Structures are given as structure tokens and as C-alpha cells.
XYZ file of C-alpha atoms in Angstrom:
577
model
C 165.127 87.038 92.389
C 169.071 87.560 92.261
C 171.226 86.208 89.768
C 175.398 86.395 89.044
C 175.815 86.208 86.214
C 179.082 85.624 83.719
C 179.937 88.471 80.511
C 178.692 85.735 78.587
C 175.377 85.812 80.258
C 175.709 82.260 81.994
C 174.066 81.769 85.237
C 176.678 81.310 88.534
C 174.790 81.649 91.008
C 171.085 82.414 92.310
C 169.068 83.145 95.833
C 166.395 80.428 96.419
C 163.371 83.393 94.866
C 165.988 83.252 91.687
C 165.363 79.188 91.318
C 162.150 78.928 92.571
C 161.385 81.659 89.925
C 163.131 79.363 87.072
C 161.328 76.120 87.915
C 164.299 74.556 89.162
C 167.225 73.741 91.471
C 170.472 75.450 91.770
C 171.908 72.490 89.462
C 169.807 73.057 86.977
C 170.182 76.653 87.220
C 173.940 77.424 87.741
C 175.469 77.210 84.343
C 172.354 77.812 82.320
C 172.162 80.733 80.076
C 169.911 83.731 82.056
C 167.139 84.170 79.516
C 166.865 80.159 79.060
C 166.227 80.358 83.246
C 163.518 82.893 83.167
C 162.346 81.200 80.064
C 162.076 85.384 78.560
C 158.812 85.531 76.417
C 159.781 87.648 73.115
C 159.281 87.232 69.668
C 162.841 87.903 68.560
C 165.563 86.387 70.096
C 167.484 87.986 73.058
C 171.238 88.016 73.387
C 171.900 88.398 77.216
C 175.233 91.155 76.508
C 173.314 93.149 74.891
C 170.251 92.466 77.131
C 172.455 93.196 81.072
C 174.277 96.409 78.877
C 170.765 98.024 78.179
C 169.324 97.122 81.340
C 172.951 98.991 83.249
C 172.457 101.890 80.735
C 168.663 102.082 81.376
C 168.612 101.564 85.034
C 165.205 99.424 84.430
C 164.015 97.516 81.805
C 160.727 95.624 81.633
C 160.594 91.788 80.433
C 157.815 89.369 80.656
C 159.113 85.408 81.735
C 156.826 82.885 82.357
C 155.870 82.307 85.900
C 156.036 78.937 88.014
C 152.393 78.664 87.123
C 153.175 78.802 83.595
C 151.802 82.196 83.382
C 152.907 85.102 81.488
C 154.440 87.441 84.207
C 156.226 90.996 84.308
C 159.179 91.400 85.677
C 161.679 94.687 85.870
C 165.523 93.779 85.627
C 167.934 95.103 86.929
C 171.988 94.441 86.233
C 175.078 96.044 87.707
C 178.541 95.134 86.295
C 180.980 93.894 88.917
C 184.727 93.476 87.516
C 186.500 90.961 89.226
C 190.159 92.030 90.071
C 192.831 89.311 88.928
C 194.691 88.241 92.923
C 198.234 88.956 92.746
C 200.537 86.095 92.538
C 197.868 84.209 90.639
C 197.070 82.868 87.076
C 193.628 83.721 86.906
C 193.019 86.104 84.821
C 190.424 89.026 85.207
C 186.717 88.172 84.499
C 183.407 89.970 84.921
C 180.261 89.499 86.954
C 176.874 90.925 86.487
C 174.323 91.418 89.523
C 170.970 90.897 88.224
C 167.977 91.545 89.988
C 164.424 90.635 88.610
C 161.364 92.032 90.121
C 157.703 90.402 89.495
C 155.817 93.357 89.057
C 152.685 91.400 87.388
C 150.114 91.877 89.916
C 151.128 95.952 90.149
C 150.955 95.899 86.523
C 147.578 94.077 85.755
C 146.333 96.793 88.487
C 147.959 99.766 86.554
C 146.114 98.341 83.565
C 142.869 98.035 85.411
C 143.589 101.928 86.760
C 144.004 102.621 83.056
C 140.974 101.192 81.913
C 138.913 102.343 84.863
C 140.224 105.659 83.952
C 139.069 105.886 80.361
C 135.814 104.360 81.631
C 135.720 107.440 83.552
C 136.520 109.618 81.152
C 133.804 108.422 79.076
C 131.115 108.287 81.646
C 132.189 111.728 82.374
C 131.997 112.947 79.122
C 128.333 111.508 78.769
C 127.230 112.756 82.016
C 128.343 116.101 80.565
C 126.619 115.773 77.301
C 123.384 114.501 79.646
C 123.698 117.433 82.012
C 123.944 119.618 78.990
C 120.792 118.191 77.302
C 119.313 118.057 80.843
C 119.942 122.041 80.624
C 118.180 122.118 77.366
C 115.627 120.505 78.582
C 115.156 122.402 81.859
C 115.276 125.660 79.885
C 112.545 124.368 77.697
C 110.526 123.512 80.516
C 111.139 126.652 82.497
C 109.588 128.212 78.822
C 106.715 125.925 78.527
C 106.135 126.399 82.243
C 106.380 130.229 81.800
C 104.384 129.832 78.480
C 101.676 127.778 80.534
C 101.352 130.013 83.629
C 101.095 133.354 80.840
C 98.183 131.474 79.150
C 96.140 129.677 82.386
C 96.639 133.669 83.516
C 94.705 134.998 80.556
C 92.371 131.864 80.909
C 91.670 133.301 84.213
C 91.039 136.853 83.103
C 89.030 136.202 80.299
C 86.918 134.200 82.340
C 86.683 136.695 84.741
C 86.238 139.645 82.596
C 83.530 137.324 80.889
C 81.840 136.721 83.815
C 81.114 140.377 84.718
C 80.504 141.333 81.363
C 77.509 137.667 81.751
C 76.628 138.903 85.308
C 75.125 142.497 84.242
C 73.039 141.231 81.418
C 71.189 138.287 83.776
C 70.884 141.034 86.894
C 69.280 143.422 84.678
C 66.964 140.222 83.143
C 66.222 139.374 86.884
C 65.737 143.499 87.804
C 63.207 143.545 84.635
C 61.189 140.604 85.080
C 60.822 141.617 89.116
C 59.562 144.988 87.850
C 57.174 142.984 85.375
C 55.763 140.511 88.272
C 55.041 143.689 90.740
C 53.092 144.918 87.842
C 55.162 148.249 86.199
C 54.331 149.444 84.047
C 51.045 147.729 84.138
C 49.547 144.707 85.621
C 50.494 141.223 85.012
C 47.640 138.343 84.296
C 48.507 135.009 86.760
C 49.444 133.333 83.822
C 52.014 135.685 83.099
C 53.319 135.729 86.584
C 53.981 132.286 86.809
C 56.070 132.355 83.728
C 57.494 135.383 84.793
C 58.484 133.511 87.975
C 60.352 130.379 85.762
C 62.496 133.206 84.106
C 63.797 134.813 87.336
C 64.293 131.431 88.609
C 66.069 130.458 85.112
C 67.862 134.319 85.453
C 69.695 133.252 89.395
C 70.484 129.792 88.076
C 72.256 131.343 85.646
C 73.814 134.039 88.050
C 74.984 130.891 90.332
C 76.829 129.350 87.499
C 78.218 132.101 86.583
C 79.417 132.930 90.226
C 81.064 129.555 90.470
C 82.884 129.928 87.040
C 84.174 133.249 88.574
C 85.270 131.853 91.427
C 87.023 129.269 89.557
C 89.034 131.912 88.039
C 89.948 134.025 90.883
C 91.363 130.444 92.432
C 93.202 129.402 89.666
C 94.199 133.143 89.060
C 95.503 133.574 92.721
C 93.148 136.247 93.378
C 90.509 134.846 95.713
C 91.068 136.366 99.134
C 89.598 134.281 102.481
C 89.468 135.745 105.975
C 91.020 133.765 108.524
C 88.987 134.980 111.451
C 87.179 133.191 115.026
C 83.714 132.324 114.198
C 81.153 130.169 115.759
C 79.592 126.827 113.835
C 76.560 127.415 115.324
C 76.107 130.716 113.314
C 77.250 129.427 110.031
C 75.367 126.492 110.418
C 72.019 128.107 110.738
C 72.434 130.333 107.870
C 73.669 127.414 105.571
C 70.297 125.574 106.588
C 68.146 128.809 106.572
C 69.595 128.822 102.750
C 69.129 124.704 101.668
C 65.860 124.088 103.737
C 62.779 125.753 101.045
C 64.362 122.910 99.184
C 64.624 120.246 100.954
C 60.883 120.790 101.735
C 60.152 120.424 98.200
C 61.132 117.215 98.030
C 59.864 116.168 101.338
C 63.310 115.433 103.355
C 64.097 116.508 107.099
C 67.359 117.500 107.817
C 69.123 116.653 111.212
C 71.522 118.365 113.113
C 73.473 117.275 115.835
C 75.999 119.939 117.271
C 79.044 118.730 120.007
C 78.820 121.832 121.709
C 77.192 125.345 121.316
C 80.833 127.214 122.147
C 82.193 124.794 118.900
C 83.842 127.562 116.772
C 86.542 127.905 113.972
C 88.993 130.048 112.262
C 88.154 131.068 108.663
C 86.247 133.279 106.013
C 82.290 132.944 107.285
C 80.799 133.420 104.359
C 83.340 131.004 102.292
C 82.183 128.651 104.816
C 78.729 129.438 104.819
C 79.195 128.607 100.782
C 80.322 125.342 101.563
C 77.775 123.888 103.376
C 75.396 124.989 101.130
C 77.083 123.269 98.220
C 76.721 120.284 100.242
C 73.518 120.350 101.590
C 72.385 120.848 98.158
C 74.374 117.850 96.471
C 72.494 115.621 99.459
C 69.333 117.228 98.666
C 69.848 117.082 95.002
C 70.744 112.904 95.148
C 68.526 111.709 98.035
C 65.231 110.578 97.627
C 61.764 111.798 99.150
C 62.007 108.839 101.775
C 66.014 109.375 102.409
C 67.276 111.110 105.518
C 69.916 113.809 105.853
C 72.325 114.416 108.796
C 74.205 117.268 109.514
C 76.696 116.602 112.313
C 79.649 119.043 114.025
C 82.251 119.029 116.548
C 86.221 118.626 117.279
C 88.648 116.367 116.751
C 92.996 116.117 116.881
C 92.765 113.810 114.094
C 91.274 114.717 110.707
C 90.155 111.406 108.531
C 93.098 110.004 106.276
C 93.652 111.865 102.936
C 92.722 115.595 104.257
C 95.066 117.785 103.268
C 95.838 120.284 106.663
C 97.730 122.975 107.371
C 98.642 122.427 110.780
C 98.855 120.220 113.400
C 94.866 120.623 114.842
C 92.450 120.744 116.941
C 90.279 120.852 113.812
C 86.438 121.181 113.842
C 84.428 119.377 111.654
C 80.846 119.819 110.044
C 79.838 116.388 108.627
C 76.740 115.967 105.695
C 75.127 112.227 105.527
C 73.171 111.318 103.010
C 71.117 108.079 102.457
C 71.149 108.842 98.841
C 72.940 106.950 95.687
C 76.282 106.827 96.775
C 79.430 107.499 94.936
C 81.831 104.264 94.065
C 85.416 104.631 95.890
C 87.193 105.485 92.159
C 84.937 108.013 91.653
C 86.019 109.750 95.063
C 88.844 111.733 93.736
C 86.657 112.270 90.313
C 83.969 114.249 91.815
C 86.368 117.228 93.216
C 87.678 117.675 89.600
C 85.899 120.682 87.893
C 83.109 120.032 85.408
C 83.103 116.332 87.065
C 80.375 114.652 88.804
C 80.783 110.519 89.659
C 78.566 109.663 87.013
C 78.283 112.321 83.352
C 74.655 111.094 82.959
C 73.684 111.734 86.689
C 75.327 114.468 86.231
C 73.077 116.121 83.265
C 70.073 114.401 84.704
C 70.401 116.217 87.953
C 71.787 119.685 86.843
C 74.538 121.622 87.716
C 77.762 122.697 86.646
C 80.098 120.295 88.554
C 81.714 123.203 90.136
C 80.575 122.988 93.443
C 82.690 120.302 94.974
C 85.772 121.663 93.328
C 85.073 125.437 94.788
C 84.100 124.047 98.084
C 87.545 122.022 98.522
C 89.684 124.537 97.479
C 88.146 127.240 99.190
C 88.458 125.104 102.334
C 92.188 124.634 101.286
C 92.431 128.056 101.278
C 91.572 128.698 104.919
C 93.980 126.000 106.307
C 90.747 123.226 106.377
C 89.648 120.536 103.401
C 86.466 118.311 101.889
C 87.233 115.132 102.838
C 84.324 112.472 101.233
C 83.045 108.788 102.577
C 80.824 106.760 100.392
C 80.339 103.675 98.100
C 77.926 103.002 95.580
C 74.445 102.890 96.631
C 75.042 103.398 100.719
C 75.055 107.449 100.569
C 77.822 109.545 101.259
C 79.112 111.843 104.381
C 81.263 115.137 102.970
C 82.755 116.649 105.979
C 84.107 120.493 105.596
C 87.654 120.249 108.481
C 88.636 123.715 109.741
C 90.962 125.183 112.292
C 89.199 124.628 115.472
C 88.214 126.465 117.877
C 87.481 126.719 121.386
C 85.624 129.499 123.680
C 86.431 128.889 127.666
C 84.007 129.872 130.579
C 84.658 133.276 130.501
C 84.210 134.088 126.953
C 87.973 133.996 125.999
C 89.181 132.246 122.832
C 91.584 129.628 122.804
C 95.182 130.788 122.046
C 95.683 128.358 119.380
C 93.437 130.556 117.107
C 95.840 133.432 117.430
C 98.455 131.196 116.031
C 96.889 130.165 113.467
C 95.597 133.141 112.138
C 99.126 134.663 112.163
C 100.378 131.437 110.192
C 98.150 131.812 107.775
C 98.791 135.247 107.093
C 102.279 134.512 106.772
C 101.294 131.584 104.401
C 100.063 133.594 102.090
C 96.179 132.190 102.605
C 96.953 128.797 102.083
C 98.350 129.582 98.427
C 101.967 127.847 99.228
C 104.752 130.564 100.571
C 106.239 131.060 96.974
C 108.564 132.763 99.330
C 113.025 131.903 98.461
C 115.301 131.444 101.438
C 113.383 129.009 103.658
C 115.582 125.833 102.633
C 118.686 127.833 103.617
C 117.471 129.151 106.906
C 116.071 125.679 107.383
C 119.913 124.165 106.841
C 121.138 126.678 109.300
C 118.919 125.777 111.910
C 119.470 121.880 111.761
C 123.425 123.035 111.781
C 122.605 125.177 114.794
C 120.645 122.901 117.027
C 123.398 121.906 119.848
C 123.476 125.877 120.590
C 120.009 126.183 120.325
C 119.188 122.842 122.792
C 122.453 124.533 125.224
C 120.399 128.603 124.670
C 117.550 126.460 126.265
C 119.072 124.568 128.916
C 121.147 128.051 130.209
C 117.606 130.021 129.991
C 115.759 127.142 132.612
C 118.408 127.005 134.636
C 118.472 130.785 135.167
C 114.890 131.247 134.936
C 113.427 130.985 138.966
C 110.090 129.745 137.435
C 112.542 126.232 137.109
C 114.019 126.179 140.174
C 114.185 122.348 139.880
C 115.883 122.516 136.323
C 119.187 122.338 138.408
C 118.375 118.631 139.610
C 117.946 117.676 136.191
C 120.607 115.550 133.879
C 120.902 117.446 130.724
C 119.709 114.425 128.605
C 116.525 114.714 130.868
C 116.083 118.598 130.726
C 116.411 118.594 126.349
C 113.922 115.710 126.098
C 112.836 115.452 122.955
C 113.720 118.901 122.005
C 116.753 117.592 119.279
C 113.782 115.811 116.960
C 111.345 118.678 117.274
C 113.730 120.943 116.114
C 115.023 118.872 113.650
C 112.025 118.313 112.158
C 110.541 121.567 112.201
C 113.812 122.636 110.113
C 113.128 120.344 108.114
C 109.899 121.677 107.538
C 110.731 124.947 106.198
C 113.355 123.618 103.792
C 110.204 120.913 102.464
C 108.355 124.110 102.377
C 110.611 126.468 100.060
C 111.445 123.260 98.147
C 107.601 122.083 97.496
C 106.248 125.580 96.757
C 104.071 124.948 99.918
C 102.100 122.924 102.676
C 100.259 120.532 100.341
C 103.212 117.724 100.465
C 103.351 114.482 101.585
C 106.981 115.280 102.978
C 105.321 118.619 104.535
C 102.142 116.311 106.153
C 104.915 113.505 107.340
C 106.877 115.969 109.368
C 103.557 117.730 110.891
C 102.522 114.152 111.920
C 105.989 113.637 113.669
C 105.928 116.784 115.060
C 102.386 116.019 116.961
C 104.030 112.828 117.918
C 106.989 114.046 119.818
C 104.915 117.223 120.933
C 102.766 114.598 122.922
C 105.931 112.552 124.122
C 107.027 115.557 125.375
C 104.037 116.791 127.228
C 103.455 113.576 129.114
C 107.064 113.441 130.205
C 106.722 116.786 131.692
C 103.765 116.063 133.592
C 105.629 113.018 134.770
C 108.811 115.069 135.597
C 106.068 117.176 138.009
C 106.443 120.459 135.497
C 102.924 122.453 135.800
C 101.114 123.579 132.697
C 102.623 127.408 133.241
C 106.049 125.889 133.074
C 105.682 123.639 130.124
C 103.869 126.563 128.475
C 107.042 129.145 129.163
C 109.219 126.120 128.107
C 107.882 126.564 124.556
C 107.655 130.333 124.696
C 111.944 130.483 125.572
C 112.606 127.627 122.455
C 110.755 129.805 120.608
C 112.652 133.122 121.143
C 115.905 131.491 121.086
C 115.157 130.196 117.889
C 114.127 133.483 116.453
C 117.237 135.016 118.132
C 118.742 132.328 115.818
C 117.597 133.107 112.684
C 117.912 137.122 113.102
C 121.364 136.191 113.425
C 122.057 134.504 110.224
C 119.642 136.659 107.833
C 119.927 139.635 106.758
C 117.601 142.476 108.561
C 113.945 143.366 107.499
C 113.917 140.734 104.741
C 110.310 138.971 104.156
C 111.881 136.100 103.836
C 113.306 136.462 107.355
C 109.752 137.468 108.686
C 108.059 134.708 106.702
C 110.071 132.459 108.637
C 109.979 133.504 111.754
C 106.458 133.439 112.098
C 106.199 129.969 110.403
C 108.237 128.828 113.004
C 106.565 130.179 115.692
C 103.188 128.820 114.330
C 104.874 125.189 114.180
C 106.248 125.595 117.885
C 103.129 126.893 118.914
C 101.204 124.048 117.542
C 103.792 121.906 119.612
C 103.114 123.298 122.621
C 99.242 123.159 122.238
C 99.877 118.907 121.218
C 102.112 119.344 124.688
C 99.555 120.606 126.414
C 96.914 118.798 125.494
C 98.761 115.544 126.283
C 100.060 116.845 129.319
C 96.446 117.251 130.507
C 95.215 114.010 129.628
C 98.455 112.324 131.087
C 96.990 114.734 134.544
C 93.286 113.027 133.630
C 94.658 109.230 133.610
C 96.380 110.031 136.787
């Protein structure tokens, strides 16, 4: 709004923003005192003088008028003296004449006030988010302590138990060495009477010794310590000596165990004797909760696809070596119960049958430990199948073993034995990988291009020659970062990205029978990816670290288990055609 005004602060004359701003016309405005126009809010009377002298000294002076809406608004003022010079020959004398200019700043202002406000919100979330990220410290620290404090006392857990148990284990050997010496009749004979009791105290003596071996091997688990071999084996062999083990037994209670075998080459890649422990623990549990009329099944081959819940490292083949029982069942909550150490589905079954509730729990995390799991079926009253899941396997025609088992002996070597890497520096070469995939995908494309093997690379669009390259990598970055972040393979994050990777490993494998690749090429496809990405990493770490080494062969075990889902895929896509 513009006003003239008068030196007695009269209005004489205003633009139509001036009288639409004073909730009038120009005759109601022209002659009317200036503050009376803007109808000036204050709680002391304003003299316009001194009010258009202040605002010229000031430059700017804030006032708050009421609005045409009969609000309260803000306006800055403005006024510039401008004398009037008497004409010459005339009788007018000299006068003066303020310019006024009033601004509404109200909506700029109510927004300064809500930056204000906002402001000191800020400052006092930011001043509680400090206080919580310094009690969050506290807390951290005290958890980092009680974590330390926890670890230093499950360690000497572990090594009293351990020292116990060797300190147990010489006493009942040299019980069972005694009372062997006293049934073969030294130093003199024994009556029949005494033999038979005799016999009940060895037998009482390597009960003992087998509880005592599965409290020890409790401790050497949850101690770290216990060492499997990841090496090829065949079922057949382990099988055999498991039953060779349960069957005296099983005939004492009158029960007939089956077997049913896919295939005699069926083989795996683990610790044989860790395995061999396994299925007897199993065996024995069926034996132990079946009755004399019941049946018992044992059941092996191969499969891509473990049952839902197993905990895998890898992405398969796995073998498999099923037990079915027609004994009493466990109830579905009880499932998770019975792995749990000193557990068993049901405490009073439990003392009523014997044993020391280890066996599941060994038997599952020694299986853990070789890349494999327990997985259990059952409800109350229907049996139950336990089924020990491996690496698998295979042996061709002429005696050679399946590549896949070199892989996945290496991986698990580099995994520490199924333990979890515990190994720093994975997320951060994971992150540089995911930021490095264009070069990685262009590495690639260059290498088929040149390579003669893929002469017909050249008549292929880019889009078609990277496939589904981009995800695989991604994901497999991914992977190690889930891995260093985790503490390991166990995750559900870790088992997503496995499942993805299977599932754009057989995408790909199909589309490259489809594009006419053979198996060689799609093979050497994998084996280039896999170099450049090593290439990669060497690049960005730092020379001879374990970290570095961890990681590369990590990733190598994850692109090899892509190009065995390729290939696999790629010969069934062969197959349907």
C-alpha cells in the first residue's frame, strides 16, 4: 500500500492496495488521519509525526493494523519526506509530503515464527537425542562388559567341563579295564553269578563313558574347539557302520530296521565319523521310543531342496539320510524343544527312557558344523522322521567326483568349519563390490567378446549378453556384508540371499541353453565372472590380508554354487527339450 501523506499525518492520497487495505474508498480515505486508516493496533496511542520521523530515521519500522478480514496483520512502513517547493509568482506557501509505504509481511512473519519454533523444537530433540545416544553409549559399553563378562565365564564353563570330563573318563576306563580283567578270570576265576554282575557293571561303566563323551563334546562346541573334517565320503559306508553299531539293540527289542538307499555312488562331504555319530544317535532315539511291533525306516538320497527350517550353508545338492519311526511321536511345540540340551519332548519320558538329552543337541550342531543340519517331522502319537542334510555328493562313471565337492570343501575351510567367519572387513569389501558392478558386468562383456570360445558373443545386445549377471552380483555382495554383519551363515538375511541366488542361477542357466551356449561355455562364463571379481577385490584390499583371502574364496564358493544351479538347470532345460 502507498500513502501521501500531509506533516500533520493526514491522508492525501492512496493506490487502490492503500484503500483496499483500510476498508474503504478513496473518500473515506483521503483526509483521514494515517493510523485511523490502517486502524494501527497499539496499546498507547500513536502520534503520526513522531511515528513517519522514526520510521525516515529507522529506514523500517514494524506495526501491526488490522487486516480487511479483521485480522491482526504485520506490516513494515516505510516514509520518505518530500518538501514541496512554494511556485514562484504564487501565494502558496511551502508544505510537506510524506511517501509512505506499508508492506504486509504477516504471512512471512507467522512463517519466521514457525522457523523459530521449529528451531527450538530442534534444538531440543537434538539435545535429547544426544543425551539418548550418550546413555545408548553407556549402555553399549555395559553390554560389550557383560558380553565380555559372559563369553570369559561360558569359556571356563567349557573348560571345567572339559577338564572334568577327562579327569571322569580315567576313573570309569580303569573301572571298565578292572572288571574285564575280573570276568576273564585274573587273578582267579569268576563263579557265573559273579560274571553276570560283573557284566551289569561294565555295561553301567560305558553308559557312563557315553555320557560323559557327550558332555565333552558339549564343551568343545560351545568352547569352539570341536574340529570336523570336511572330506568326500560315501553314505553307503557310513550307513553300514551306523547300523552295524544300533542293530544288537534293536534285536533286543524285536524291531527290523529298513533301508532304502537312492543310489550306491550317493556320497557326501563331511567328518565320517561325526556322521557316523549321528545316525547312531538317531537310530537309537527310534529304537529307544518304538515299540516291539513298530517299524523303523532308514531312507537316503539327493535332493536341491532341503525341507523348510534347515539351516544350510550353501546353495545344494544336499544328500539326505532320513530315520522313520512308528513310535510315540513328538507334538509340533515340542519340535524345537527336543534339540535344546538336557531336553527331551516330554521330562517324564525322558527319565523313564534314559539318557542325557544330549544327543539331539550334539547331533544338530555337529551337522551344523559340517555345512549340513537335523531337520525333524512328527506329531504326537504318528512317529517321527529325523533326517541328517549334508553337502552332497556325486561320483560319475568313471570314478571322478563331482566338482561341487571341491567347492565346498574350500568354503568351508574358509568358513572357519561352519563356526561363523568372525572375520572384519567383509561388509566393506561387500560395499565395494555392489559400487563396482557396472565395471565388473563391462570386465565380463570385453572378456566374451575377446574370448574365441564366444565367437557368437559379438551378435549379442549387451542387455542380452549380462543377463542376469547385475542381481547375482548384487546379491552375492550383499552376502558378504550380511555375513561380517551377522557373525556368520546362520541368518535369515544370509538364507534369503542364498535362495535368490539359486533362483537367478537357474534363470540364468535356462536362458543360456536357450541362447544355444553349450555347457563348456556357460561353465567358462562363470569361471571369467569369477576372476574378474577377484581381480576386483585384490584391487581395493590391501595385499596378503586374511580378510582379503577369506573373501575371495567365499566368493568363489558362492559363484561356484551359481554355476552348478546354472548347470543343473541348463541340463534339465536340454532334458524338456
Amino acid at each position: 500500500a502507498v500513502f501521501s501523506v500531509d506533516g500533520s499525518g493526514r491522508v492525501l492520497s492512496a493506490n487502490a492496495a492503500g484503500e483496499a487495505m483500510a476498508q474503504g474508498d478513496r473518500a473515506s480515505v483521503v483526509g483521514a488521519r494515517l493510523l485511523d486508516v490502517l486502524d494501527v493496533a497499539s496499546p498507547q496511542p500513536l502520534a503520526e509525526r513522531s511515528l513517519l520521523e522514526r520510521a525516515a530515521r529507522e529506514g523500517v519500522i514494524e506495526l501491526r493494523f488490522r487486516t480487511a478480514s479483521q485480522e491482526i496483520g504485520v506490516g513494515e512502513l516505510r516514509a520518505v519526506p518530500i518538501p514541496v517547493v512554494q511556485l514562484a509568482g504564487t501565494a502558496t506557501s511551502a508544505t510537506e509530503v510524506w511517501a509512505v509505504i506499508l508492506h504486509d509481511v504477516t504471512e512471512h512473519h507467522a512463517a519466521n515464527a514457525q522457523l523459530r519454533d521449529l528451531a527450538m523444537e530442534l534444538e531440543t530433540q537434538t539435545e535429547e537425542l544426544q543425551t539418548s545416544a550418550e546413555e545408548l553409549a553407556e549402555r553399549t559399553t555395559e553390554a560389550e562388559r557383560a558380553r565380555d563378562t559372559a563369553e570369559a565365564a561360558n569359556r571356563a564353563r567349557a573348560d571345567f567341563i572339559a577338564t572334568m570330563s577327562h579327569e571322569i573318563r580315567t576313573p570309569i576306563n580303569a573301572i571298565i579295564g578292572y572288571t574285564q580283567l575280573l570276568e576273564l578270570g585274573v587273578p582267579e576265576p569268576a563263579s557265573a553269578g559273579q560274571r553276570v554282575q560283573l557284566g551289569r557293571v561294565t555295561g553301567a561303566a560305558r553308559h557312563l563313558l557315553g555320557l560323559v563323551d557327550d558332555v565333552l563334546d558339549m564343551a568343545k562346541v560351545d568352547a569352539g574347539e570341536l574340529r570336523v573334517r570336511h572330506e568326500f565320503a560315501l553314505v553307503s559306508r557310513v550307513v553300514a557302520d551306523a547300523l552295524n553299531v544300533v542293530r544288537p539293540l534293536a534285536l533286543e527289542r524285536n524291531l527290523d530296521i529298513g533301508e532304502r538307499t537312492e543310489v550306491d555312488s550317493l556320497a557326501y562331504i563331511g567328518d565320517e565319523t561325526r556322521a557316523r555319530q549321528i545316525l547312531v544317535n538317531l537310530l537309537s532315539n527310534a529304537i529307544k521310543f518304538t515299540g516291539s511291533s513298530g517299524r523303523i525306516t532308514l531312507e537316503c538320497g539327493s535332493s536341491d531342496a532341503a525341507d523348510p527350517g534347515a539351516r544350510l550353508l550353501g546353495g545344494g545338492p544336499w544328500t539326505h539320510v532320513r530315520v522313520t519311526d512308528t513310535g510315540i511321536g513328538i507334538a509340533p511345540e515340542h519340535h524345537a524343544r527336543v534339540f535344546e540340551p538336557f531336553v527331551q519332548a516330554e521330562t517324564g519320558l525322558t527319565r523313564s527312557k534314559g539318557g542325557s538329552g544330549l544327543g539331539l543337541t550334539i547331533s544338530r550342531r555337529l551337522a551344523r558344523l559340517m555345512g549340513g543340519d537335523v531337520t525333524v517331522k512328527s506329531a504326537q502319537g504318528q512317529g517321527a522322521a529325523f533326517t541328517l542334510w549334508l553337502p552332497g555328493a556325486t561320483v560319475t562313471a568313471d570314478g571322478v567326483v563331482d566338482a561341487t565337492v571341491k567347492q565346498v570343501v574350500r568354503a568351508e575351510r574358509a568358513l572357519g568349519g561352519g563356526n561363523g567367519l568372525g572375520v572384519h572387513g567383509l561388509a566393506d569389501i561387500g560395499a565395494h563390490i555392489r559400487g563396482r558392478l557396472e565395471d565388473v558386468l563391462a570386465s565380463v562383456a570385453a572378456r566374451l567378446g575377446a574370448d574365441p570360445m564366444f565367437a557368437h558373443a559379438a551378435t549379442l545386445r549387451r542387455s542380452e549378453l549380462e543377463d542376469h549377471h547385475l542381481a547375482f552380483l548384487a546379491d552375492i555382495a550383499t552376502s558378504l556384508v550380511v555375513i561380517d554383519e551377522t557373525g556368520g551363515v546362520s541368518s535369515e538375511l544370509y538364507r534369503n540371499g542364498s535362495e535368490i541366488q539359486r533362483v537367478v542361477s537357474g534363470l540364468h542357466g535356462r536362458l543360456r541353453h536357450g541362447q544355444g551356449w553349450s555347457e563348456a561355455q556357460l561353465e567358462r562364463e562363470a569361471v571369467i565372472m569369477a576372476e574378474e571379481i577377484e581381480a576386483l577385490v585384490r584391487r581395493h584390499t590391501p595385499a596378503g590380508g586374511r580378510d582379503v583371502q577369506t573373501s575371495i574364496e567365499v566368493l568363489r564358493y558362492l559363484i561356484d554354487q551359481g554355476r552348478v544351479v546354472s548347470t543343473q538347470a541348463y541340463r534339465q532345460a536340454a532334458r524338456d527339450a
